[in-house]
Amino acid sequence: MKKTLFDKIWDAHVVESIPNGPDILYIDKHLIHEVTSPQAFNELKEREIPVFRPDKIVATADHNTPTENQHLPVKDLLSRKQLKELSQNCEENNITLYGLGHPYNGIVHVMAPELGITQPGMTIVCGDSHTSTHGAFGTIAFGIGTSQVSQVFASQCLLVEKPKKLRVNVNGKLKKGVLPKDVILYIISQIGTNAGTGYFCEYAGNVFEEMSMEGRMTVCNMSIEMGARGGLIAPDETTFEYVKGKEFAPKGDEFDKQVAYWKTLKTDADAEFDKEFNFDAEDIEPMITYGTNPGMGIKITGAIPLEGGKSDAKALAYMGFKPGESLLNKPINWIFIGSCTNSRIEDFREAAKYIKGRQKAENVNALIVPGSRQVASQIKSEGLDKIFEDAGFKLRQPGCSACLAMNDDKIPEGEYCVSTSNRNFEGRQGQGSRTILASPLTAAATAVAGKLVDFTQNLN
């Protein structure tokens, strides 16, 4: 029987199948952070159940950490409590923690790939919906709830229904100024936020094959925003080259042995999917969102659709926009380049390339937040920090930052933020804040102009 990439990885991890029910799936890596793990640890303590395989768990602090003065005690009491609990729980259970200040600290979906913890063919879970990021390596990775975090702590397995299979194909040549973030925002704008519900998505076509690993992570990161349980891309030479030499990647003969296996991880010709979409790369342009879900997206040169239901009207009222309106020349108060979607070195290189020799507009507050301490070091070693600071941008310390308003970095009520994060829900970046999702290049160009512009005319 012909198998998809997803089938091959899933089937290799099934411990037992319950007739007409879910599978018991073995989990290779369990990533945890300070927000969703404390309740799970408490449940285990109450039931006197030990953590089954602590060496398969890696912890980091990211969600509610400050991005300034990380060497000082955390001011917010809840954040301080959660960080302390994470440290205590990891110590008591012999779990590796990369806490604030550690050279490997960072957003969980940034630090794990850059350390080689994420590898092709794995199953990876985390108490965070954007765990789908790791699918860029040809990995079944998805977010789980707190009760499931307990389940994996206790058994290193998960009771889960096998999702159906979806494939999104994008072929052709991308236009100048179109980044991976634009590709995924375009896909979601075309198929909607529910198209992937009940499915696991494979991305295929030459656009993804030619994309860097960091670009693939951006795409897979937002799979959850189309409703999919996760997304993945077949591993190839780009993947192997990225993993090679990473701190926790296999070395020497073991690496070669793994690559031989990883090369088998591709969808068989004629394997069947339950649903499939096809797009032409030439139709994609730099994208922005205008509403309060990631599916409400348009080309930056486009106009807000004239037709819509009650929810569309509510979203436009919240955002202060009107049907049919073009958002070109719309003044913007903030830009945020960061989050698990776009806080890797390539994102900052793209932004710096545009910003170099320019100044941010006076009406814009510009936040640059690296996804990890390693990315922060790269920014400095490549001299990007000077470009950002000379242009008036604020370079912060690593963390989730303004993506989700769980820390000090919040967008004020009523103000517009062009953000490279993944969600534009009401209040996502702060109560009453108005989020416009976009690529790092669009955010950089907006910061310079002080408004939304068709920056593609300024590209060399």
Coordinates of C-alpha atoms in Angstrom, one line a residue:
M1 CA 0.0 0.0 0.0
K2 CA 1.3 3.4 -1.0
K3 CA 2.0 5.6 2.0
T4 CA 2.3 9.3 2.6
L5 CA 5.2 10.9 4.6
F6 CA 2.7 11.3 7.5
D7 CA 1.7 7.6 7.4
K8 CA 5.3 6.4 7.5
I9 CA 6.2 8.4 10.6
W10 CA 2.9 7.8 12.4
D11 CA 2.9 4.0 11.7
A12 CA 6.5 3.8 13.0
H13 CA 5.5 5.2 16.3
V14 CA 2.2 3.3 17.0
V15 CA 2.7 1.2 20.2
E16 CA -0.8 -0.2 20.0
S17 CA -4.0 0.5 18.1
I18 CA -7.3 0.3 19.9
P19 CA -9.9 -1.3 17.5
N20 CA -12.2 1.5 16.2
G21 CA -10.5 3.9 18.5
P22 CA -7.4 5.9 19.0
D23 CA -3.7 4.9 18.7
I24 CA -1.2 4.8 21.5
L25 CA 1.6 6.9 19.9
Y26 CA 5.2 6.9 21.2
I27 CA 6.6 10.4 21.6
D28 CA 10.3 10.9 20.9
K29 CA 10.7 14.4 22.3
H30 CA 8.6 16.3 24.8
L31 CA 9.3 20.1 25.0
I32 CA 8.0 22.0 27.9
H33 CA 7.9 25.6 29.2
E34 CA 6.8 27.6 32.2
V35 CA 3.1 28.1 31.4
T36 CA 1.6 24.8 30.6
S37 CA 3.8 22.4 32.6
P38 CA 3.1 23.3 36.3
Q39 CA -0.4 21.8 36.4
A40 CA 0.8 18.6 34.8
F41 CA 3.7 18.2 37.3
N42 CA 1.2 18.8 40.1
E43 CA -1.1 16.0 38.8
L44 CA 1.8 13.6 38.8
K45 CA 2.8 14.5 42.3
E46 CA -0.8 14.1 43.6
R47 CA -1.0 10.6 42.0
E48 CA 2.5 9.7 43.0
I49 CA 3.5 8.9 39.4
P50 CA 7.2 9.5 38.4
V51 CA 8.2 11.1 35.1
F52 CA 8.8 8.0 32.9
R53 CA 11.6 9.2 30.7
P54 CA 13.1 12.6 31.8
D55 CA 15.9 12.3 29.2
K56 CA 13.3 12.7 26.5
I57 CA 12.1 16.0 27.9
V58 CA 13.7 19.4 27.3
A59 CA 12.5 22.6 29.1
T60 CA 13.0 26.3 28.4
A61 CA 11.5 29.6 29.7
D62 CA 10.0 31.8 27.0
H63 CA 6.3 32.8 27.2
N64 CA 6.1 35.3 30.1
T65 CA 9.8 36.2 30.4
P66 CA 10.8 39.8 30.2
T67 CA 12.9 41.0 27.2
E68 CA 14.8 43.6 29.2
N69 CA 17.1 43.2 32.2
Q70 CA 16.8 39.4 32.3
H71 CA 19.7 39.4 34.8
L72 CA 17.4 41.0 37.4
P73 CA 14.5 39.3 39.3
V74 CA 11.3 39.1 37.3
K75 CA 9.0 41.8 38.4
D76 CA 5.6 40.2 37.5
L77 CA 4.7 37.9 40.4
L78 CA 2.8 35.3 38.4
S79 CA 5.7 35.0 35.9
R80 CA 8.2 34.8 38.7
K81 CA 6.2 32.0 40.3
Q82 CA 5.8 30.0 37.1
L83 CA 9.6 30.3 36.3
K84 CA 10.4 29.2 39.8
E85 CA 8.1 26.2 39.6
L86 CA 9.6 25.2 36.3
S87 CA 13.1 25.3 37.8
Q88 CA 12.0 23.3 40.8
N89 CA 10.1 20.7 38.8
C90 CA 12.9 20.2 36.4
E91 CA 15.4 19.8 39.2
E92 CA 13.2 17.3 41.1
N93 CA 12.6 15.2 38.0
N94 CA 16.1 15.4 36.5
I95 CA 14.9 17.3 33.4
T96 CA 17.2 19.5 31.3
L97 CA 16.2 23.1 31.6
Y98 CA 17.6 26.0 29.6
G99 CA 16.3 28.8 31.8
L100 CA 16.8 32.6 31.5
G101 CA 20.5 33.4 31.0
H102 CA 21.5 30.0 29.7
P103 CA 23.3 30.2 26.3
Y104 CA 20.7 27.8 24.9
N105 CA 17.6 29.6 26.2
G106 CA 15.0 30.8 23.8
I107 CA 11.5 30.3 22.4
V108 CA 10.9 26.6 22.5
H109 CA 10.2 26.3 18.7
V110 CA 13.4 28.3 17.9
M111 CA 15.9 26.7 20.4
A112 CA 15.1 23.1 19.8
P113 CA 15.7 23.1 16.0
E114 CA 18.8 25.2 16.3
L115 CA 20.3 22.8 18.9
G116 CA 19.5 19.7 16.7
I117 CA 17.0 18.4 19.3
T118 CA 14.5 18.4 16.4
Q119 CA 15.3 15.7 13.8
P120 CA 13.5 14.2 10.9
G121 CA 11.1 11.3 11.5
M122 CA 10.5 12.1 15.1
T123 CA 7.2 12.6 17.0
I124 CA 7.4 15.8 19.1
V125 CA 4.8 17.3 21.4
C126 CA 4.6 20.5 23.5
G127 CA 2.0 22.3 25.4
D128 CA 1.9 25.0 22.8
S129 CA -0.2 25.1 19.6
H130 CA 2.7 26.2 17.4
T131 CA 4.6 23.0 18.0
S132 CA 3.8 22.4 14.3
T133 CA 6.9 24.4 13.6
H134 CA 9.1 21.3 13.9
G135 CA 7.2 19.7 11.0
A136 CA 9.6 21.6 8.8
F137 CA 12.1 18.7 9.4
G138 CA 9.7 16.0 8.3
T139 CA 8.5 15.5 11.9
I140 CA 5.0 14.8 13.3
A141 CA 4.9 17.6 15.8
F142 CA 1.8 19.1 17.4
G143 CA 0.5 21.0 20.4
I144 CA -1.1 19.2 23.4
G145 CA -3.2 20.2 26.3
T146 CA -2.2 20.1 30.0
S147 CA -3.8 16.7 30.7
Q148 CA -1.9 15.3 27.7
V149 CA 1.3 16.8 29.0
S150 CA 0.7 14.7 32.2
Q151 CA 0.0 11.7 30.0
V152 CA 3.4 12.0 28.2
F153 CA 5.2 12.7 31.5
A154 CA 3.8 9.4 32.9
S155 CA 4.2 7.1 29.9
Q156 CA 6.1 8.9 27.0
C157 CA 3.0 8.0 25.0
L158 CA -0.1 9.7 23.9
L159 CA -3.6 8.3 23.2
V160 CA -4.6 10.1 20.0
E161 CA -6.9 9.7 17.0
K162 CA -5.0 9.6 13.7
P163 CA -5.8 12.7 11.7
K164 CA -6.8 12.6 8.0
K165 CA -4.3 13.7 5.4
L166 CA -4.2 17.0 3.5
R167 CA -1.7 18.2 1.0
V168 CA -1.0 21.8 -0.2
N169 CA 1.1 22.1 -3.3
V170 CA 2.7 25.4 -4.4
N171 CA 4.7 25.5 -7.6
G172 CA 6.2 28.2 -9.7
K173 CA 8.5 31.1 -9.0
L174 CA 7.9 33.5 -6.2
K175 CA 7.9 37.2 -6.9
K176 CA 10.5 39.7 -5.6
G177 CA 9.7 40.6 -1.9
V178 CA 7.6 37.5 -1.2
L179 CA 8.8 35.6 1.8
P180 CA 7.7 32.3 3.4
K181 CA 5.4 34.2 5.7
D182 CA 3.6 35.6 2.7
V183 CA 3.2 32.1 1.2
I184 CA 1.5 30.7 4.3
L185 CA -0.7 33.8 4.8
Y186 CA -1.8 33.5 1.2
I187 CA -2.6 29.8 1.6
I188 CA -4.7 30.5 4.7
S189 CA -6.4 33.5 3.1
Q190 CA -7.5 31.2 0.2
I191 CA -8.6 28.1 2.1
G192 CA -9.7 29.6 5.4
T193 CA -9.1 28.9 9.0
N194 CA -11.2 25.7 9.1
A195 CA -9.9 23.9 6.0
G196 CA -7.4 21.9 8.0
T197 CA -9.6 20.9 10.9
G198 CA -9.2 17.1 11.5
Y199 CA -6.2 16.9 9.1
F200 CA -2.4 16.8 9.2
C201 CA -1.0 18.9 6.3
E202 CA 1.9 18.1 4.0
Y203 CA 3.4 21.0 2.0
A204 CA 4.7 20.0 -1.3
G205 CA 5.9 21.6 -4.6
N206 CA 9.1 23.3 -5.7
V207 CA 8.4 26.4 -3.6
F208 CA 8.9 24.5 -0.4
E209 CA 11.7 22.3 -1.9
E210 CA 13.6 25.5 -2.7
M211 CA 12.8 27.2 0.7
S212 CA 15.4 27.4 3.5
M213 CA 14.8 25.4 6.7
E214 CA 14.0 28.7 8.5
G215 CA 11.4 29.5 5.9
R216 CA 9.9 26.0 6.2
M217 CA 9.6 26.5 9.9
T218 CA 7.7 29.7 9.3
V219 CA 5.3 27.9 7.0
C220 CA 4.8 24.8 9.3
N221 CA 4.4 27.1 12.3
M222 CA 1.2 28.5 11.0
S223 CA -0.4 25.2 10.0
I224 CA -2.5 25.4 13.2
E225 CA -4.0 28.7 11.9
M226 CA -5.7 26.8 9.0
G227 CA -7.1 24.4 11.6
A228 CA -4.7 21.6 10.9
R229 CA -3.3 19.5 13.8
G230 CA 0.1 20.1 12.3
G231 CA 2.1 20.5 9.0
L232 CA 5.2 18.8 7.7
I233 CA 7.6 18.9 4.7
A234 CA 9.6 16.0 3.4
P235 CA 13.3 16.1 4.7
D236 CA 15.9 16.6 1.9
E237 CA 19.5 17.7 1.5
T238 CA 18.6 21.2 2.8
T239 CA 17.3 19.5 6.0
F240 CA 20.3 17.2 6.5
E241 CA 22.7 20.1 6.0
Y242 CA 20.8 22.2 8.6
V243 CA 20.9 19.4 11.2
K244 CA 24.5 18.3 10.6
G245 CA 26.8 19.6 13.2
K246 CA 24.1 20.8 15.6
E247 CA 24.9 20.3 19.3
F248 CA 22.5 17.4 19.8
A249 CA 22.4 16.0 16.3
P250 CA 23.8 12.5 15.6
K251 CA 27.5 12.6 14.8
G252 CA 29.8 10.6 12.4
D253 CA 28.6 7.2 11.3
E254 CA 25.4 7.6 13.4
F255 CA 24.5 10.7 11.4
D256 CA 25.1 8.9 8.1
K257 CA 23.0 6.0 9.3
Q258 CA 20.2 8.4 10.2
V259 CA 20.4 10.2 6.9
A260 CA 19.9 6.9 5.1
Y261 CA 16.7 6.4 7.0
W262 CA 15.6 10.1 6.7
K263 CA 15.9 9.8 2.9
T264 CA 13.1 7.2 3.0
L265 CA 10.7 9.7 4.6
K266 CA 8.9 11.0 1.5
T267 CA 5.4 10.4 0.2
D268 CA 5.2 7.5 -2.2
A269 CA 4.1 8.3 -5.8
D270 CA 0.3 7.7 -6.1
A271 CA -0.2 7.8 -2.3
E272 CA -3.7 9.2 -1.5
F273 CA -4.7 12.2 0.4
D274 CA -8.1 13.0 1.8
K275 CA -8.0 16.6 0.6
E276 CA -5.6 18.5 -1.7
F277 CA -5.1 22.1 -2.8
N278 CA -2.9 23.5 -5.6
F279 CA -1.6 27.1 -5.9
D280 CA 0.6 29.0 -8.4
A281 CA 3.5 30.8 -6.8
E282 CA 3.1 33.7 -9.3
D283 CA -0.3 34.6 -7.7
I284 CA 1.4 35.3 -4.3
E285 CA 2.4 38.9 -3.3
P286 CA 3.4 40.4 0.0
M287 CA 0.5 39.8 2.4
I288 CA -1.2 41.6 5.3
T289 CA -4.2 40.7 7.4
Y290 CA -7.1 43.1 7.9
G291 CA -9.2 41.3 10.4
T292 CA -9.1 39.3 13.6
N293 CA -8.1 35.8 12.4
P294 CA -5.2 34.8 10.1
G295 CA -7.5 33.9 7.3
M296 CA -8.6 37.5 6.8
G297 CA -5.6 38.3 4.6
I298 CA -5.1 40.3 1.4
K299 CA -2.2 41.3 -0.8
I300 CA -0.7 44.5 0.5
T301 CA -1.9 46.2 -2.7
G302 CA -5.4 44.7 -2.4
A303 CA -8.6 45.9 -0.8
I304 CA -10.7 44.5 2.0
P305 CA -13.5 42.3 0.6
L306 CA -16.8 44.0 0.1
E307 CA -18.9 41.0 1.2
G308 CA -18.9 39.3 4.6
G309 CA -21.0 38.1 7.4
K310 CA -21.6 39.4 11.0
S311 CA -18.3 38.1 12.2
D312 CA -16.5 40.0 9.4
A313 CA -18.3 43.2 10.3
K314 CA -17.4 42.7 14.0
A315 CA -13.7 42.1 13.0
L316 CA -13.6 45.2 10.8
A317 CA -15.3 47.3 13.6
Y318 CA -12.6 46.1 16.0
M319 CA -9.8 46.9 13.5
G320 CA -11.3 50.3 12.5
F321 CA -11.5 49.3 8.8
K322 CA -14.2 49.3 6.2
P323 CA -15.2 46.9 3.4
G324 CA -13.6 47.8 0.1
E325 CA -10.9 49.8 1.8
S326 CA -7.2 49.7 0.7
L327 CA -4.8 49.7 3.6
L328 CA -2.0 51.4 1.6
N329 CA -0.8 54.6 3.4
K330 CA -2.5 53.5 6.6
P331 CA -0.4 55.0 9.5
I332 CA 1.0 52.4 11.8
N333 CA 2.1 52.9 15.5
W334 CA 4.2 49.7 16.1
I335 CA 6.1 47.0 14.3
F336 CA 7.2 43.8 16.0
I337 CA 9.7 41.4 14.4
G338 CA 9.8 38.3 16.6
S339 CA 7.8 35.3 17.9
C340 CA 8.2 31.6 17.1
T341 CA 7.1 32.3 13.5
N342 CA 9.7 34.9 12.5
S343 CA 12.6 35.4 15.0
R344 CA 15.4 33.5 13.3
I345 CA 18.5 35.0 11.9
E346 CA 17.2 35.0 8.3
D347 CA 14.2 37.0 9.4
F348 CA 16.5 39.7 10.9
R349 CA 18.8 39.6 7.9
E350 CA 15.9 40.3 5.6
A351 CA 14.7 43.2 7.8
A352 CA 18.3 44.6 8.2
K353 CA 18.9 44.5 4.4
Y354 CA 15.9 46.8 3.9
I355 CA 16.6 49.0 6.9
K356 CA 20.3 49.6 6.3
G357 CA 21.0 53.3 5.6
R358 CA 17.4 54.2 6.4
Q359 CA 15.6 55.6 9.6
K360 CA 12.4 54.4 11.1
A361 CA 9.5 56.9 11.0
E362 CA 9.0 59.0 14.1
N363 CA 5.4 57.7 14.6
V364 CA 6.5 54.1 14.8
N365 CA 7.8 52.1 17.8
A366 CA 9.9 49.3 16.4
L367 CA 10.6 46.2 18.4
I368 CA 13.2 43.6 17.3
V369 CA 13.1 40.5 19.5
P370 CA 15.4 37.5 18.7
G371 CA 14.0 34.0 19.2
S372 CA 16.9 32.7 21.2
R373 CA 20.2 33.7 22.8
Q374 CA 22.0 32.1 19.9
V375 CA 20.1 34.2 17.4
A376 CA 20.9 37.3 19.5
S377 CA 24.6 36.4 19.3
Q378 CA 24.3 36.0 15.6
I379 CA 22.7 39.4 15.3
K380 CA 25.6 41.0 17.0
S381 CA 28.3 38.9 15.3
E382 CA 26.9 39.9 11.9
G383 CA 26.6 43.6 12.9
L384 CA 22.9 43.7 12.4
D385 CA 22.4 45.2 15.9
K386 CA 24.2 48.3 14.7
I387 CA 21.9 48.6 11.7
F388 CA 18.8 48.3 13.8
E389 CA 20.0 50.7 16.5
D390 CA 21.2 53.3 14.0
A391 CA 17.8 53.2 12.4
G392 CA 16.1 53.8 15.7
F393 CA 14.8 50.2 16.3
K394 CA 14.8 48.7 19.9
L395 CA 16.7 45.4 20.1
R396 CA 15.5 43.3 23.0
Q397 CA 16.5 40.1 24.7
P398 CA 15.0 36.7 23.6
G399 CA 11.5 35.7 24.4
C400 CA 7.9 35.4 23.1
S401 CA 7.5 39.1 23.7
A402 CA 4.7 41.0 22.1
C403 CA 3.3 37.9 20.3
L404 CA 0.9 37.1 23.1
A405 CA 0.7 39.8 25.8
M406 CA 1.8 37.4 28.6
N407 CA 4.8 39.6 29.5
D408 CA 5.7 43.3 29.7
D409 CA 5.7 43.8 25.9
K410 CA 2.2 44.8 25.0
I411 CA 0.7 47.0 22.3
P412 CA -1.5 49.8 23.7
E413 CA -5.3 49.8 23.2
G414 CA -6.4 51.1 19.8
E415 CA -3.0 51.2 18.2
Y416 CA -1.9 49.3 15.1
C417 CA 1.0 46.9 15.1
V418 CA 2.4 45.2 11.9
S419 CA 3.6 42.0 13.5
T420 CA 5.5 39.0 12.3
S421 CA 3.7 36.8 14.9
N422 CA 1.1 34.2 14.1
R423 CA -2.2 35.4 15.5
N424 CA -4.2 38.6 15.2
F425 CA -7.1 37.7 17.5
E426 CA -8.8 40.5 19.5
G427 CA -6.4 41.6 22.3
R428 CA -3.7 39.0 21.4
Q429 CA -1.0 41.6 21.7
G430 CA -2.6 43.6 24.5
Q431 CA -6.2 44.6 25.4
G432 CA -7.7 46.6 22.5
S433 CA -4.5 46.3 20.4
R434 CA -5.0 45.9 16.6
T435 CA -2.7 43.4 14.9
I436 CA -1.8 43.2 11.2
L437 CA 0.1 40.0 10.4
A438 CA 2.9 40.3 7.9
S439 CA 6.4 39.2 6.9
P440 CA 9.6 40.7 8.5
L441 CA 10.3 42.6 5.2
T442 CA 6.8 44.1 5.3
A443 CA 7.3 45.0 8.9
A444 CA 10.6 46.6 8.3
A445 CA 9.3 48.6 5.3
T446 CA 6.3 49.8 7.4
A447 CA 8.6 51.0 10.1
V448 CA 10.6 53.1 7.7
A449 CA 7.6 54.6 5.9
G450 CA 5.5 55.0 9.1
K451 CA 2.6 53.5 7.1
L452 CA 1.7 50.5 5.0
V453 CA 3.3 50.8 1.6
D454 CA 4.0 48.8 -1.6
F455 CA 7.7 48.4 -0.8
T456 CA 8.3 46.0 -3.7
Q457 CA 8.9 49.1 -5.8
N458 CA 11.9 50.0 -3.6
L459 CA 13.6 46.6 -3.9
N460 CA 16.7 46.1 -5.9

